[in-house]
CSV table of C-alpha atoms and ligand atoms in Angstrom, one decimal:
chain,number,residue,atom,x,y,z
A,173,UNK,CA,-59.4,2.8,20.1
A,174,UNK,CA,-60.8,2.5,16.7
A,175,UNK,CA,-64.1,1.8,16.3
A,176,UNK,CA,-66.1,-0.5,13.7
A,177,UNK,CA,-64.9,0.8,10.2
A,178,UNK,CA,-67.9,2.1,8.1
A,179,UNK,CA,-68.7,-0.3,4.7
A,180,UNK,CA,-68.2,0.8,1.7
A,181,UNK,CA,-71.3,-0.1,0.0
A,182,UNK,CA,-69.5,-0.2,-3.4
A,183,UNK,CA,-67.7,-3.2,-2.6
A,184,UNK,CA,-70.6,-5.3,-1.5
A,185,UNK,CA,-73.1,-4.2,-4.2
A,186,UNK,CA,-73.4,-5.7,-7.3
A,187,UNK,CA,-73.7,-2.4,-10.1
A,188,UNK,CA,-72.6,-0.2,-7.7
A,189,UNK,CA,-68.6,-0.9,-8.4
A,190,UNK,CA,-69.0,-0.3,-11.6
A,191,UNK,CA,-69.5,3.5,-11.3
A,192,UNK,CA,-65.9,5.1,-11.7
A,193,UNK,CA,-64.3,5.1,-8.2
A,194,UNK,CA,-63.3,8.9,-7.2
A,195,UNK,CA,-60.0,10.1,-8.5
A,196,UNK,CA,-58.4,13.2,-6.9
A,197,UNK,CA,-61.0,16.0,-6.5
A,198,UNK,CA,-63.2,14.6,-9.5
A,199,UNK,CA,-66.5,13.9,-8.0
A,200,UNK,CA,-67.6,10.7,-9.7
A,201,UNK,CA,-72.0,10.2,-10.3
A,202,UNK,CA,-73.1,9.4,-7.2
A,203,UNK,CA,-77.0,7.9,-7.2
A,204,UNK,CA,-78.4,9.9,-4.4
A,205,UNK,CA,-82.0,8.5,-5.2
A,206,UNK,CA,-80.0,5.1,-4.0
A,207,UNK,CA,-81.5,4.4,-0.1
A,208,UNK,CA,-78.5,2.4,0.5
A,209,UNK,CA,-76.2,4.9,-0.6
A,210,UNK,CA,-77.3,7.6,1.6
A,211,UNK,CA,-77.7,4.5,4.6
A,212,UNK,CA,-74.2,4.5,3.7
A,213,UNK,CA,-73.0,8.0,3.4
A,214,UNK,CA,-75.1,9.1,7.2
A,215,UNK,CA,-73.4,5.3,8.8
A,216,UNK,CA,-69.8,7.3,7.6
A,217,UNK,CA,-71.2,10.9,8.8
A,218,UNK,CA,-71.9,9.3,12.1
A,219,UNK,CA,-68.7,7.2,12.6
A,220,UNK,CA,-67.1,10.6,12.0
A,221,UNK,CA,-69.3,12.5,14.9
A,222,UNK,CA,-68.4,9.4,17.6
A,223,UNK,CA,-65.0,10.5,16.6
A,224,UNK,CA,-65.5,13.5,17.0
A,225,UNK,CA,-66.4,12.9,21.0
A,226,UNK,CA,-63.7,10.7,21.1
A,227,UNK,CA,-61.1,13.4,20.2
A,228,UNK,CA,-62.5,15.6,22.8
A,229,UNK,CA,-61.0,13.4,25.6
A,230,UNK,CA,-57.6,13.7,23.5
A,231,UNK,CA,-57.1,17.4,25.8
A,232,UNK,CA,-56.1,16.4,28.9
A,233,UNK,CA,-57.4,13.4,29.8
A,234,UNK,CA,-55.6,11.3,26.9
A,235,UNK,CA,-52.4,13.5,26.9
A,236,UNK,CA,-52.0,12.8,31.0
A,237,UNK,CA,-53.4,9.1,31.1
A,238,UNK,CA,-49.7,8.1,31.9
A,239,UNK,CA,-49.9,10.4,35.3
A,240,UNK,CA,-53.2,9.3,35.9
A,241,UNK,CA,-51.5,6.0,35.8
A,242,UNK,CA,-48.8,6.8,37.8
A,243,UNK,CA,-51.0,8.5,40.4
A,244,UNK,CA,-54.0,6.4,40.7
A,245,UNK,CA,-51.3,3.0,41.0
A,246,UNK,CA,-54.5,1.2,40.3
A,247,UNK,CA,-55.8,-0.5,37.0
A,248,UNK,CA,-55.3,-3.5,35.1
A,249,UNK,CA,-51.9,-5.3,36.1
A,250,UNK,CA,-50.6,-5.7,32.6
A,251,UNK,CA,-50.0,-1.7,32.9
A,252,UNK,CA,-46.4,-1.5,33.8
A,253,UNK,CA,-46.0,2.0,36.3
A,254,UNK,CA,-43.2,4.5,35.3
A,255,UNK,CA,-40.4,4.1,37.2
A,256,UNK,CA,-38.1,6.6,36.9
A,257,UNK,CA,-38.6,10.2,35.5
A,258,UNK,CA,-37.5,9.1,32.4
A,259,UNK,CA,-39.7,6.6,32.1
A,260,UNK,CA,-42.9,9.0,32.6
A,261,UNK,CA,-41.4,11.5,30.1
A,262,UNK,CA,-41.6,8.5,27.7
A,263,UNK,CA,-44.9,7.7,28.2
A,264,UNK,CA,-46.1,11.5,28.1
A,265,UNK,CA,-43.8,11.6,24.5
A,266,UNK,CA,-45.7,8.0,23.9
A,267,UNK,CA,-49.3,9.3,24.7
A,268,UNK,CA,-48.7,12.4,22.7
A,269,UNK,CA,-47.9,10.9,19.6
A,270,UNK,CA,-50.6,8.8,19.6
A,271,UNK,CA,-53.2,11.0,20.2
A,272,UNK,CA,-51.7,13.3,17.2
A,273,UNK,CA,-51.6,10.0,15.1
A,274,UNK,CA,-55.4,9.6,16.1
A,275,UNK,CA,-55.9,13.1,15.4
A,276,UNK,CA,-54.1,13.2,11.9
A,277,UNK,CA,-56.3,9.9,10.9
A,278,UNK,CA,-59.6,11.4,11.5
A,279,UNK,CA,-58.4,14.8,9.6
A,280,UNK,CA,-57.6,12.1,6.5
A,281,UNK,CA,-60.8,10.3,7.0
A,282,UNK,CA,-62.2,14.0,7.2
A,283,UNK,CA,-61.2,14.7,3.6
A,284,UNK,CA,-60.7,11.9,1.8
A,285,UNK,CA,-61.9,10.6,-1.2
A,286,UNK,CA,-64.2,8.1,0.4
A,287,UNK,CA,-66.3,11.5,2.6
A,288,UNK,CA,-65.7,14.1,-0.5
A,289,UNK,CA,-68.9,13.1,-2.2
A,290,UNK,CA,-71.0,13.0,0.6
A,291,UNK,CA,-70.0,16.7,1.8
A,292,UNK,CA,-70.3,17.7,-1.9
A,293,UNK,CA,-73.5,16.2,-1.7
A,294,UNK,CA,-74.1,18.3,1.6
A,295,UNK,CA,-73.3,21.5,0.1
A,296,UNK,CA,-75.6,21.2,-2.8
A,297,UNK,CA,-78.3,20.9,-1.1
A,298,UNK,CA,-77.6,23.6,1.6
A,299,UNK,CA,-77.0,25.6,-1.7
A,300,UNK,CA,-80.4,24.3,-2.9
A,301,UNK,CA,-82.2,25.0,0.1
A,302,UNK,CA,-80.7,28.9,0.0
A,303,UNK,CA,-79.0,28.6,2.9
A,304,UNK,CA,-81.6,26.6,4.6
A,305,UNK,CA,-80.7,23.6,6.6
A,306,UNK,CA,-82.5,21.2,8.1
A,307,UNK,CA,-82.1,21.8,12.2
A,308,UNK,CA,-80.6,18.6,13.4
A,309,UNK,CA,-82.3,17.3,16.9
A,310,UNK,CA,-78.6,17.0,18.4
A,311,UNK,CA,-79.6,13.0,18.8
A,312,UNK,CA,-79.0,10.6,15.3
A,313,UNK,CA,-82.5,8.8,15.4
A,314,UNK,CA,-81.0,5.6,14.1
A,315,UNK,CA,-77.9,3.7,14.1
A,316,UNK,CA,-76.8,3.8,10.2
A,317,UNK,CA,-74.4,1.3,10.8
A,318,UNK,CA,-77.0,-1.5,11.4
A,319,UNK,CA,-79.5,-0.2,9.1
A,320,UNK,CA,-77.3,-0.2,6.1
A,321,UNK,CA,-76.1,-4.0,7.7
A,322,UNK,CA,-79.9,-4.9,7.2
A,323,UNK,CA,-80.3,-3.5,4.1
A,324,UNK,CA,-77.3,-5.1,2.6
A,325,UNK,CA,-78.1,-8.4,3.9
A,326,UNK,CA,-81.7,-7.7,2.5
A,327,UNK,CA,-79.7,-6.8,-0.5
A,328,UNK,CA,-77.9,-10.2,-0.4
A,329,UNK,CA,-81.0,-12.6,-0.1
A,330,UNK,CA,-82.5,-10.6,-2.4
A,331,UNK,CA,-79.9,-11.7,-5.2
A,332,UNK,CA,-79.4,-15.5,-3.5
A,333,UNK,CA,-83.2,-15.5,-4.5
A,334,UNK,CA,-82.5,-14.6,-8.2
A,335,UNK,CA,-79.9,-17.2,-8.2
A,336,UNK,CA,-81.9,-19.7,-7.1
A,337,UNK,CA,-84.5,-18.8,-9.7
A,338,UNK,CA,-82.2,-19.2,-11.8
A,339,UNK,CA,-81.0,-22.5,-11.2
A,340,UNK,CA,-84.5,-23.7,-11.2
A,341,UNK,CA,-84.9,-22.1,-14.8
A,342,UNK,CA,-81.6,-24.5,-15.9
A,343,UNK,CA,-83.0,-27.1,-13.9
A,344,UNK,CA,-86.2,-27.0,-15.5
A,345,UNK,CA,-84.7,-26.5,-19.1
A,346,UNK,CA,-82.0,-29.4,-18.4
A,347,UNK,CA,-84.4,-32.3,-17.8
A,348,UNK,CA,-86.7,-31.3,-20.3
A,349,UNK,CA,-84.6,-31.2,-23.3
A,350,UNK,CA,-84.7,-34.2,-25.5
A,351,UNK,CA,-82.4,-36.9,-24.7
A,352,UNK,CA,-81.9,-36.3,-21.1
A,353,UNK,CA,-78.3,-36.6,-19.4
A,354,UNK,CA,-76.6,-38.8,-22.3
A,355,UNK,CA,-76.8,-36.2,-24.4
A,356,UNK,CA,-75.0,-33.9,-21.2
A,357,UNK,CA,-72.2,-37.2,-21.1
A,358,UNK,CA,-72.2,-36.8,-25.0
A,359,UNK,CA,-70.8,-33.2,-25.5
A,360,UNK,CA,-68.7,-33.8,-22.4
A,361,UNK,CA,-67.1,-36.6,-24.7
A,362,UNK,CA,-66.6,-34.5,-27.4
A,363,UNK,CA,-64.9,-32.0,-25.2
A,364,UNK,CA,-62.1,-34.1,-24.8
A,365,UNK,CA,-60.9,-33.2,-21.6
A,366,UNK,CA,-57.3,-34.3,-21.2
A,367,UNK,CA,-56.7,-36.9,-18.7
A,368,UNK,CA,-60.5,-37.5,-18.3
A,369,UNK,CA,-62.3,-40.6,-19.7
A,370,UNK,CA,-65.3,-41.2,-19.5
A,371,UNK,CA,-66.8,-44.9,-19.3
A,372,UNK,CA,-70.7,-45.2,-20.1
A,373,UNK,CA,-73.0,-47.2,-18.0
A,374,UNK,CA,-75.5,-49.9,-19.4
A,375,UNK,CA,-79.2,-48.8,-19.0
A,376,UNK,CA,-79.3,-47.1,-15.7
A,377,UNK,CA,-78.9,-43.2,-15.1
A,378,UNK,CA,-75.2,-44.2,-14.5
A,379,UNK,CA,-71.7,-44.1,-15.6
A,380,UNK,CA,-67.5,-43.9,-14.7
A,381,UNK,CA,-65.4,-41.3,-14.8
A,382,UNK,CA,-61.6,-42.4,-14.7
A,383,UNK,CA,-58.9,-40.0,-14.2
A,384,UNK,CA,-55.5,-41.1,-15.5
A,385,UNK,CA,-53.0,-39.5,-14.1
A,386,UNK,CA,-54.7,-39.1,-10.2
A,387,UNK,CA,-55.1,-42.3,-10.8
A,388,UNK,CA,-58.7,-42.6,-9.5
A,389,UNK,CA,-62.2,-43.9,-10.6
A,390,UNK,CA,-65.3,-42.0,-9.9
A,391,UNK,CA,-68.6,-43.7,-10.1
A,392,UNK,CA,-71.7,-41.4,-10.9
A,393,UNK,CA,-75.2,-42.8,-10.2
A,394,UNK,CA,-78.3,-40.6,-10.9
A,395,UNK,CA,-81.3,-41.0,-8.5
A,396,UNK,CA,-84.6,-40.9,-9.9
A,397,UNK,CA,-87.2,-38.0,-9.5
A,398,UNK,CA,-90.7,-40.2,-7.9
A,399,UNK,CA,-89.8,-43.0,-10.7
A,400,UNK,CA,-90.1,-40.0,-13.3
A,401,UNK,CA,-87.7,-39.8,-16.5
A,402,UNK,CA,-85.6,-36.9,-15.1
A,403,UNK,CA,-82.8,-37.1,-12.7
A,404,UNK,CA,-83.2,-35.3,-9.4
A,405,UNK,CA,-79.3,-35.8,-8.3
A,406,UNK,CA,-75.9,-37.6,-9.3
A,407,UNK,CA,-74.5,-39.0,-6.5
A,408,UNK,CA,-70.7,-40.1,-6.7
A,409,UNK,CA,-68.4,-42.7,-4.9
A,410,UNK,CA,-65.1,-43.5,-5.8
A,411,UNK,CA,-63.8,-46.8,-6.8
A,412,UNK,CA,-60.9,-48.4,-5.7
A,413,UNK,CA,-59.6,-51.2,-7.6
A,414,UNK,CA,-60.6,-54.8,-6.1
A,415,UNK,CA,-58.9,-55.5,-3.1
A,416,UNK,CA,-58.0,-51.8,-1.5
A,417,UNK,CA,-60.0,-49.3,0.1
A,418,UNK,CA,-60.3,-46.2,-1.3
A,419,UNK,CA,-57.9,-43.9,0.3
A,420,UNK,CA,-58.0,-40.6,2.7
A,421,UNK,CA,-58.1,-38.6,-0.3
A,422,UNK,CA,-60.0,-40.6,-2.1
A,423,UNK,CA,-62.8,-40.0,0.4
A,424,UNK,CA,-61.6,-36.5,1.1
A,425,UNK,CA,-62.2,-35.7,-2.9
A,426,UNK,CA,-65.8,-38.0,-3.4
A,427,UNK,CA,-66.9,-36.2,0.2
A,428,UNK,CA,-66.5,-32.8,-1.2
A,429,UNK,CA,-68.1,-33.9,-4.9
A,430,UNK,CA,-71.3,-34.8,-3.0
A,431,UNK,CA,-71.6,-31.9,-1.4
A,432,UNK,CA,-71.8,-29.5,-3.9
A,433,UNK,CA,-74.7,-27.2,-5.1
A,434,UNK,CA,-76.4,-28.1,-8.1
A,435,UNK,CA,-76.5,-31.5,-7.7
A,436,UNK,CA,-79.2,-32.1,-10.5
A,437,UNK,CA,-76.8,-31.0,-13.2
A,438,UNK,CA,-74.6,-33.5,-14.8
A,439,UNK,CA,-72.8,-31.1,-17.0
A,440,UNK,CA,-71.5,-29.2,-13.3
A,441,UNK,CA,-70.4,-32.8,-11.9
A,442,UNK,CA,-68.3,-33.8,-14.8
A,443,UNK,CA,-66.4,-30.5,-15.0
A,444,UNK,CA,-66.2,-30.6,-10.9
A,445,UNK,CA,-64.3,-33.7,-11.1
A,446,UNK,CA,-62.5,-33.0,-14.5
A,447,UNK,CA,-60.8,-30.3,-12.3
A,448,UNK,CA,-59.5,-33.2,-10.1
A,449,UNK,CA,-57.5,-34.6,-13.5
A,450,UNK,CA,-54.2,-32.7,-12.7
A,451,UNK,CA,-54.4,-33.3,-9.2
A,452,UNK,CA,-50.9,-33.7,-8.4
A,453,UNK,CA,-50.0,-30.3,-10.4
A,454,UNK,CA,-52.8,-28.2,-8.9
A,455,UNK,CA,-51.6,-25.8,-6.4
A,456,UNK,CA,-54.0,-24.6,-3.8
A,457,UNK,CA,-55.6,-20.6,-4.8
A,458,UNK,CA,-55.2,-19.5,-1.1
A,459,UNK,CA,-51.3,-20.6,-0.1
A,460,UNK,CA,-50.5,-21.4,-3.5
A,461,UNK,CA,-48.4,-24.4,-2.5
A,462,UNK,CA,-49.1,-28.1,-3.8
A,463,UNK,CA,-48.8,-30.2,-0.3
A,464,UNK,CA,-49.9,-28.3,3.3
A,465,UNK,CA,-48.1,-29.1,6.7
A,466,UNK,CA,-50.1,-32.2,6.8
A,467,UNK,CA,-49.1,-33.6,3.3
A,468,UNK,CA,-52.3,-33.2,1.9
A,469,UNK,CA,-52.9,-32.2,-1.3
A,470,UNK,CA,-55.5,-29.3,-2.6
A,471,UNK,CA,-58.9,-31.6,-2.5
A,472,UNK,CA,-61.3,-29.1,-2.3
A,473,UNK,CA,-63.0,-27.7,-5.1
A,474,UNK,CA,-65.2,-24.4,-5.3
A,475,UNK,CA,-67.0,-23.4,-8.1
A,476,UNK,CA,-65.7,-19.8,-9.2
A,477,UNK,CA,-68.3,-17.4,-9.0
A,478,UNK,CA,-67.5,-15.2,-12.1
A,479,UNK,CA,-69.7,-18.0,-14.6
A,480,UNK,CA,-70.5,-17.0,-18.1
A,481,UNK,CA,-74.2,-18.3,-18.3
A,482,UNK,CA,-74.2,-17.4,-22.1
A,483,UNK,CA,-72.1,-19.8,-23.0
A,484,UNK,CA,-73.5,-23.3,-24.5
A,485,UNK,CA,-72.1,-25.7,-23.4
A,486,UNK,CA,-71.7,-24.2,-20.4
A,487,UNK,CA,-68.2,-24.5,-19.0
A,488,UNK,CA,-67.9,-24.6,-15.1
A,489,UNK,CA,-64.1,-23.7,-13.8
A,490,UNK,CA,-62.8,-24.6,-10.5
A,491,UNK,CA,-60.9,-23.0,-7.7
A,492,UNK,CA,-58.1,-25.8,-5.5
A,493,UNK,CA,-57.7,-25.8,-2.1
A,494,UNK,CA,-56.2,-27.6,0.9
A,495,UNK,CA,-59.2,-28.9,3.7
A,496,UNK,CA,-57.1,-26.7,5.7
A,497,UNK,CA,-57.3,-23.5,4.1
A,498,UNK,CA,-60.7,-23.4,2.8
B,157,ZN,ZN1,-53.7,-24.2,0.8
């Protein structure tokens, strides 16, 4: 009986969690010149008024269902029929208890913390307006719910397009600096990642990763922009010592390191697969277990979000996990 719980607009928004959340009775700032934030606050006012009509069938309809039941002998045939006076005084005991439940629920979504802003917010302005209100039709003209959906997701592409601006800022930056990719394989060197060597190529946009203790080769080879200078993509295979074929895991890992985003930048690849170096050790960040029912060990790698873009060089970090749980 409980319908689609209203967003929170402060979790999805970037900027908008960072205004203190509401302690007891404190009203926290609130940007009310913020269309999404009053899309929000009407989708919560109007969940509360379908409540509201839903609570009206609590007296008698609700209370009785289990006599209606009882009565009517039809329905679905999961509903198991009171037998017994007993039996129907449980189910009246039953049916009134939820319905308080119900009841209690909607007087703590009512005046909780999540609702006190918005009636604050309310009161000002029928303070501000003397009295005055603004006489509601009866009908809500739109459905708040899916307009604050479309304006978050507006929201969302909005920001994927900054990203990807971004990127193409780096991007640009990245092949246009002097010395190309071996200077990218140079200060990975210098890093000195444990457990991750690297082994240059001759000529070629191309070069070896080995990983000692997984115990696996990767080979990176750059393809070529239209025969220009700059890279356009690393592609990796991995390379299994003469006479064995690479193994399920093998593939499992190169399949997932060519199908990451940013597949221009070297400096993302070689951190991607230095995060394969303690393979064996690396627990998976969703079940936080080494091996899943199947044996398999965390291949998957996801680039955590939370990047610090200031830093130079740039330093990518990883997130583990099973095929099976990501
Ligand atoms: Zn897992």
């Amino acid at each position: 009986m409980t319908g689609p719980t209203t967003m929170k607009v402060e979790d999805q928004i970037p900027g908008i969690q960072d205004t203190p959340k509401p302690t007891n009775g404190d009203a926290s700032p609130v940007n009310w010149e913020s269309e999404i934030q009053l899309v929000s606050s009407l989708a919560k006012l109007q969940e509360l008024e379908r409540k509201i009509h839903e609570l009206r069938h609590v007296v008698p309809s609700k209370l009785l269902e289990p006599l209606a039941t009882l009565s009517g002998q039809s329905g679905p045939s999961s509903i198991t029929y009171a037998d017994s006076p007993a039996h129907l005084r449980d189910g009246l005991d039953q049916a009134a208890r939820s319905q308080v439940a119900e009841i209690d629920s909607f007087k703590s979504t009512w005046q909780g913390p999540e609702l006190k802003p918005v009636w604050d917010h309310v009161e000002s302005r029928i303070k501000e307006s003397n009295g005055q209100i603004l006489q509601p039709t009866g009908m809500w003209e739109r459905d708040y719910d899916v307009l604050l959906e479309e304006l978050l997701q507006a929201e969302k592409s909005k920001e994927q397009e900054r990203l990807h601006e971004e990127e193409e800022a780096e991007r640009t930056k990245v092949q246009s600096s002097e010395g190309g990719w071996q200077v990218v394989v140079e200060s990975f060197i210098q890093r000195n990642v444990p457990g991750v060597r690297v082994i240059k190529g001759q000529g070629a946009p191309s070069l070896a990763i080995a990983l000692s203790k997984a115990g696996i080769i990767f080979h990176i080879e750059g393809v070529k922009e239209n025969d220009g200078p700059a890279v356009a993509e690393w592609h990796v295979s991995s390379r299994a010592p003469p006479g064995r074929v690479p193994t399920k895991m093998e593939n499992s890992i190169t399949e997932c390191l060519n199908s990451r985003s940013r597949k221009w930048d070297l400096a993302f690849l070689l951190d991607m697969i230095s995060s394969y170096a303690d393979l064996k050790q690396t627990t998976c960040v969703k079940c936080n277990k080494l091996t899943n029912n199947s044996a398999q060990l965390p291949t998957i790698r996801r680039a955590q979000s939370t990047q610090p873009s200031q830093q130079e060089p740039r330093v990518f970090a990883f997130d583990a996990l099973h095929s099976s749980c990501a």
